[in-house]
Short mmCIF file of C-alpha atoms in Angstrom, two decimals:
data_model
loop_
_atom_site.label_atom_id
_atom_site.label_comp_id
_atom_site.label_asym_id
_atom_site.label_seq_id
_atom_site.Cartn_x
_atom_site.Cartn_y
_atom_site.Cartn_z
CA MET H 90 -10.47 8.20 -6.09
CA ALA H 91 -9.61 11.84 -5.57
CA ARG H 92 -8.56 14.72 -7.79
CA TYR H 93 -5.27 16.58 -7.44
CA PHE H 94 -3.80 19.60 -9.20
CA LEU H 95 -0.06 19.37 -9.88
CA ASP H 96 2.44 22.17 -10.03
CA THR H 97 5.59 21.64 -12.10
CA GLY H 98 7.68 19.84 -9.46
CA PRO H 99 5.92 16.45 -9.34
CA ILE H 100 5.83 16.38 -13.15
CA VAL H 101 9.59 16.84 -13.32
CA GLY H 102 9.98 14.39 -10.46
CA ILE H 103 8.26 11.50 -12.23
CA THR H 104 10.26 12.18 -15.40
CA PHE H 105 13.85 11.75 -14.26
CA LEU H 106 15.34 8.79 -12.39
CA HIS H 107 17.83 11.09 -10.63
CA ASP H 108 15.32 13.76 -9.59
CA LEU H 109 15.10 14.56 -5.89
CA TRP H 110 11.39 13.72 -5.81
CA ARG H 111 11.35 10.72 -8.18
CA THR H 112 10.24 8.13 -5.60
CA GLU H 113 7.63 10.39 -4.00
CA SER H 114 6.21 11.42 -7.38
CA GLU H 115 5.95 7.77 -8.44
CA ARG H 116 3.75 7.08 -5.40
CA LEU H 117 1.29 9.71 -6.56
CA PHE H 118 1.30 8.68 -10.21
CA ASP H 119 0.85 5.00 -9.29
CA THR H 120 -2.52 5.74 -7.68
CA ASP H 121 -5.80 5.75 -9.60
CA ASN H 122 -6.45 9.36 -8.66
CA THR H 123 -7.28 11.90 -11.35
CA LEU H 124 -4.41 14.33 -11.89
CA TYR H 125 -4.68 17.80 -13.40
CA THR H 126 -2.20 20.48 -14.35
CA CYS H 127 -2.28 23.68 -16.38
CA GLN H 128 -0.65 25.48 -19.29
CA THR H 129 1.74 27.37 -17.03
CA ALA H 130 3.09 24.17 -15.45
CA VAL H 131 3.59 22.58 -18.88
CA TYR H 132 5.33 25.77 -20.01
CA GLU H 133 7.78 25.53 -17.11
CA TYR H 134 8.19 21.80 -17.65
CA CYS H 135 9.12 21.70 -21.32
CA ASN H 136 8.53 24.99 -23.17
CA ARG H 137 10.27 27.80 -21.29
CA THR H 138 13.25 29.47 -22.97
CA ASP H 139 15.16 32.70 -22.40
CA SER H 140 13.34 34.27 -25.35
CA ASN H 141 9.70 33.43 -24.61
CA SER H 142 7.13 33.77 -21.85
CA VAL H 143 4.09 31.82 -20.74
CA GLU H 144 1.98 34.37 -22.62
CA THR H 145 3.90 34.11 -25.92
CA ALA H 146 5.05 30.48 -26.08
CA ASP H 147 3.33 27.78 -28.11
CA ILE H 148 2.76 25.40 -25.23
CA ASP H 149 2.76 21.65 -25.85
CA TRP H 150 4.06 18.41 -24.33
CA GLU H 151 6.41 17.60 -27.22
CA THR H 152 8.95 20.43 -26.93
CA GLU H 153 12.19 19.66 -25.07
CA GLU H 154 12.93 23.00 -23.43
CA GLY H 155 12.23 24.23 -19.91
CA ARG H 156 13.17 22.13 -16.91
CA PHE H 157 12.93 18.98 -18.99
CA GLY H 158 15.46 20.32 -21.48
CA ASP H 159 17.81 21.54 -18.76
CA LYS H 160 17.98 18.19 -16.98
CA PHE H 161 18.03 16.15 -20.20
CA SER H 162 20.88 18.10 -21.79
CA THR H 163 22.89 17.98 -18.57
CA VAL H 164 22.73 14.17 -18.52
CA ARG H 165 23.62 14.01 -22.21
CA ALA H 166 26.70 16.17 -21.62
CA ALA H 167 27.62 14.19 -18.50
CA GLN H 168 27.56 10.95 -20.48
CA GLY H 169 30.56 11.88 -22.60
CA ASN H 170 32.46 13.40 -19.70
CA LEU H 171 31.96 10.31 -17.55
CA ASP H 172 33.37 8.04 -20.23
CA ILE H 173 36.49 10.20 -20.51
CA LYS H 174 36.97 10.46 -16.74
CA LEU H 175 36.53 6.74 -16.10
CA ARG H 176 39.26 5.90 -18.61
CA SER H 177 41.73 7.61 -16.26
CA TYR H 178 40.85 5.33 -13.31
CA ASP H 179 42.67 2.14 -12.44
CA ASP H 180 40.41 -0.80 -11.67
CA ASP H 181 41.37 -0.83 -7.99
CA GLU H 182 40.25 2.81 -7.64
CA LEU H 183 36.67 1.99 -8.58
CA ASP H 184 33.74 1.09 -6.37
CA LEU H 185 30.01 1.84 -6.35
CA ASP H 186 30.38 4.98 -4.22
CA THR H 187 32.94 6.39 -6.66
CA LEU H 188 30.61 5.86 -9.62
CA VAL H 189 27.70 7.51 -7.84
CA ASP H 190 29.88 10.43 -6.76
CA LEU H 191 31.08 10.92 -10.33
CA PHE H 192 27.54 10.97 -11.70
CA ILE H 193 26.35 13.40 -9.02
CA SER H 194 29.25 15.70 -9.91
CA GLU H 195 28.94 15.51 -13.70
CA ALA H 196 25.14 15.81 -13.65
CA ARG H 197 25.53 18.97 -11.52
CA ILE H 198 23.15 17.67 -8.89
CA LYS H 199 24.92 19.41 -6.01
CA GLU H 200 24.39 22.75 -7.74
CA ASN H 201 20.63 22.31 -7.68
CA VAL H 202 19.74 20.47 -4.47
CA PHE H 203 19.69 22.19 -1.07
CA PRO H 204 20.33 21.10 1.57
CA GLN H 205 22.70 18.58 0.06
CA SER H 206 21.84 16.01 2.71
CA LEU H 207 18.76 15.38 0.57
CA ILE H 208 21.02 13.92 -2.13
CA GLU H 209 22.11 11.17 0.25
CA GLU H 210 18.56 10.55 1.41
CA TYR H 211 16.67 10.53 -1.88
CA ILE H 212 18.90 10.57 -4.97
CA ARG H 213 21.88 8.37 -4.11
CA PRO H 214 19.75 5.27 -3.28
CA ASN H 215 18.12 5.30 -6.74
CA LEU H 216 21.50 5.66 -8.46
CA GLU H 217 23.05 2.93 -6.32
CA ASP H 218 20.17 0.55 -7.04
CA PHE H 219 20.44 1.05 -10.79
CA LEU H 220 24.23 0.73 -10.98
CA SER H 221 24.34 -2.23 -8.62
CA GLU H 222 21.82 -4.11 -10.74
CA GLU H 223 23.58 -3.11 -13.96
CA ILE H 224 27.00 -4.28 -12.74
CA GLY H 225 25.65 -7.45 -11.16
CA ASP H 226 28.34 -9.98 -10.24
CA GLN H 227 30.92 -8.60 -12.69
CA ASP H 228 34.29 -7.37 -11.46
CA LEU H 229 34.21 -3.57 -11.45
CA THR H 230 36.81 -2.81 -14.08
CA SER H 231 37.14 0.49 -15.91
CA LYS H 232 35.35 -1.04 -18.91
CA VAL H 233 32.47 -2.37 -16.80
CA ALA H 234 32.19 0.99 -15.03
CA ARG H 235 31.99 2.86 -18.34
CA GLN H 236 29.34 0.47 -19.64
CA ALA H 237 27.28 0.80 -16.46
CA MET H 238 27.44 4.60 -16.48
CA ASP H 239 26.59 4.67 -20.17
CA ALA H 240 23.56 2.48 -19.44
CA LEU H 241 22.53 4.80 -16.60
CA CYS H 242 22.65 7.89 -18.81
CA ASP H 243 20.89 6.11 -21.69
CA THR H 244 18.17 4.89 -19.35
CA ILE H 245 17.60 8.32 -17.83
CA GLN H 246 17.21 9.89 -21.27
CA THR H 247 15.02 7.12 -22.70
CA GLN H 248 12.82 7.01 -19.62
CA ALA H 249 12.47 10.79 -19.60
CA ARG H 250 11.12 10.89 -23.15
CA ASN H 251 8.81 7.96 -22.50
CA LYS H 252 7.55 9.48 -19.26
CA LYS H 253 6.84 12.77 -21.01
CA LYS H 254 4.67 10.95 -23.56
CA ARG H 255 2.81 9.15 -20.79
CA LEU H 256 2.30 12.38 -18.87
CA LYS H 257 0.38 13.80 -21.80
CA ARG H 258 -2.03 10.87 -21.53
CA ARG H 259 -2.11 10.58 -17.74
CA VAL H 260 -2.52 14.22 -16.71
CA LYS H 261 -5.60 16.21 -17.66
CA MET H 262 -5.37 19.88 -18.55
CA ALA H 263 -7.27 22.31 -16.37
CA PRO H 264 -10.13 24.17 -18.06
CA GLU H 265 -9.34 27.71 -19.10
CA GLN H 266 -10.30 30.09 -16.32
CA ASP H 267 -12.62 33.02 -16.83
CA GLY H 268 -11.96 36.44 -15.32
CA ASP H 269 -8.56 37.96 -14.66
CA TRP H 270 -8.15 37.08 -10.95
CA LYS H 271 -6.27 40.36 -10.48
CA MET H 272 -7.14 40.78 -6.83
CA GLU H 273 -6.12 37.23 -5.95
CA LYS H 274 -2.84 37.54 -7.85
CA ARG H 275 -2.01 40.73 -5.95
CA GLN H 276 -2.71 38.96 -2.67
CA LEU H 277 -0.37 36.12 -3.70
CA ASP H 278 2.65 38.40 -4.05
CA PHE H 279 4.64 36.19 -1.65
CA VAL H 280 5.05 33.56 -4.42
CA GLY H 281 6.49 33.96 -7.92
CA TYR H 282 4.51 35.14 -10.92
CA ARG H 283 4.09 31.73 -12.57
CA ASP H 284 3.19 30.15 -9.22
CA ARG H 285 0.39 32.70 -8.97
CA LEU H 286 -0.92 31.64 -12.36
CA ILE H 287 -0.80 27.96 -11.37
CA LEU H 288 -2.57 28.60 -8.07
CA CYS H 289 -5.30 30.67 -9.70
CA ASP H 290 -5.92 27.92 -12.27
CA ALA H 291 -6.32 25.46 -9.39
CA ALA H 292 -8.61 27.88 -7.54
CA TYR H 293 -10.80 28.21 -10.64
CA MET H 294 -11.26 24.43 -10.63
CA LYS H 295 -12.04 24.60 -6.91
CA ASP H 296 -14.72 27.22 -7.54
CA ARG H 297 -16.27 24.85 -10.10
CA GLY H 298 -16.34 22.08 -7.51
CA LEU H 299 -13.78 19.93 -9.31
CA LEU H 300 -10.95 19.79 -6.76
CA ASP H 301 -9.41 21.66 -3.85
CA LYS H 302 -5.89 20.25 -3.48
CA VAL H 303 -2.60 21.25 -5.11
CA VAL H 304 0.48 19.00 -4.92
CA THR H 305 3.89 20.67 -4.89
CA VAL H 306 7.54 19.96 -4.12
CA ASP H 307 8.06 23.64 -3.24
CA SER H 308 8.40 23.65 0.53
CA ASN H 309 9.85 27.17 0.68
CA HIS H 310 7.15 29.17 -1.06
CA MET H 311 3.96 27.23 -1.64
CA TYR H 312 3.97 24.76 1.25
CA ASP H 313 5.34 27.08 3.91
CA ASN H 314 2.66 29.61 2.90
CA ARG H 315 -0.12 27.02 2.63
CA LYS H 316 -2.29 28.64 5.31
CA LYS H 317 -2.14 32.03 3.58
CA ILE H 318 -2.90 30.42 0.21
CA GLU H 319 -5.86 28.52 1.66
CA ALA H 320 -7.20 31.71 3.24
CA ILE H 321 -6.99 33.58 -0.08
CA LEU H 322 -8.05 30.88 -2.55
CA GLY H 323 -9.67 28.13 -0.50
CA ILE H 324 -7.34 25.44 -1.84
CA ARG H 325 -5.16 23.09 0.20
CA ILE H 326 -1.45 22.75 -0.53
CA LEU H 327 -0.03 19.25 -0.13
CA LEU H 328 3.63 18.30 -0.27
CA VAL H 329 4.50 15.42 -2.59
CA LYS H 330 5.79 13.57 0.51
CA ASP H 331 2.26 13.51 1.98
CA GLN H 332 -0.14 10.58 1.78
CA PHE H 333 -2.68 10.55 -1.03
CA ALA H 334 -5.97 8.77 -1.52
CA ASP H 335 -5.50 5.22 -2.85
CA ASP H 336 -1.81 5.35 -1.87
CA THR H 337 -1.19 1.90 -0.38
CA SER H 338 2.58 2.07 -0.92
CA TYR H 339 2.77 4.91 1.61
CA LEU H 340 1.40 2.67 4.33
CA THR H 341 4.08 0.03 3.80
CA SER H 342 7.06 2.28 3.07
CA GLY H 343 7.57 3.69 6.55
CA ALA H 344 7.50 7.22 5.10
CA GLU H 345 6.72 10.09 7.42
CA SER H 346 4.08 12.52 6.26
CA LYS H 347 3.36 16.10 7.13
CA GLY H 348 -0.29 15.38 6.40
CA GLN H 349 -2.73 12.82 5.10
CA ASP H 350 -5.40 12.95 2.46
CA THR H 351 -7.95 10.21 2.15
CA ASP H 352 -10.79 11.83 0.28
#
């Protein structure tokens, strides 16, 4: 087994069926590796609001704000809109692609995923699999379509809350760092403020000999700057698409990795 430090992305990814990194995050969480995160990541995940900060918020796993709240409330709003829209369709206008397109539109996925080719590659297959299984061998009438979409939205919301509870048990919290890490934070000015806090928490664990790898979905800031981060903090940045220790599913999935980690 190995130890990995998670930024916010993989935690969001495992939570929501329609997240861009759901399948990749599941690979990591299905291993027996020990997973850590920190207060800042949990703040971003489910505590951040427009009126608080990571320094002032009461941070816990139970609150439904932050990125969790944003995605959850969007699906809840989409559920009602989808029912109304589908009532305007004739049966012969409906097929699986239409249902998936409607969900992608109402759940505002295109507004948040770039490039949008990633939607076709990662998100659409999960939605198609769910709806196809839900519809089964029924004729795709307007009523069946509404029921299937309702089941999809219900499942996403129920799973999200259940996953959040499991995350609290599955992911260990990083020990509180000592010192202020001011010099390191200044050197990390090429990433955002909260990313700096997350990276310094991981570096503190590295200095204690506990781990040296951070897993992210952020290819633009963290991963693309991984060499600079490693030079400053001595920690390795892995993309959630990479192979992890004890990850047998990676070997059989045909996935392509930008790196491997076996220890």
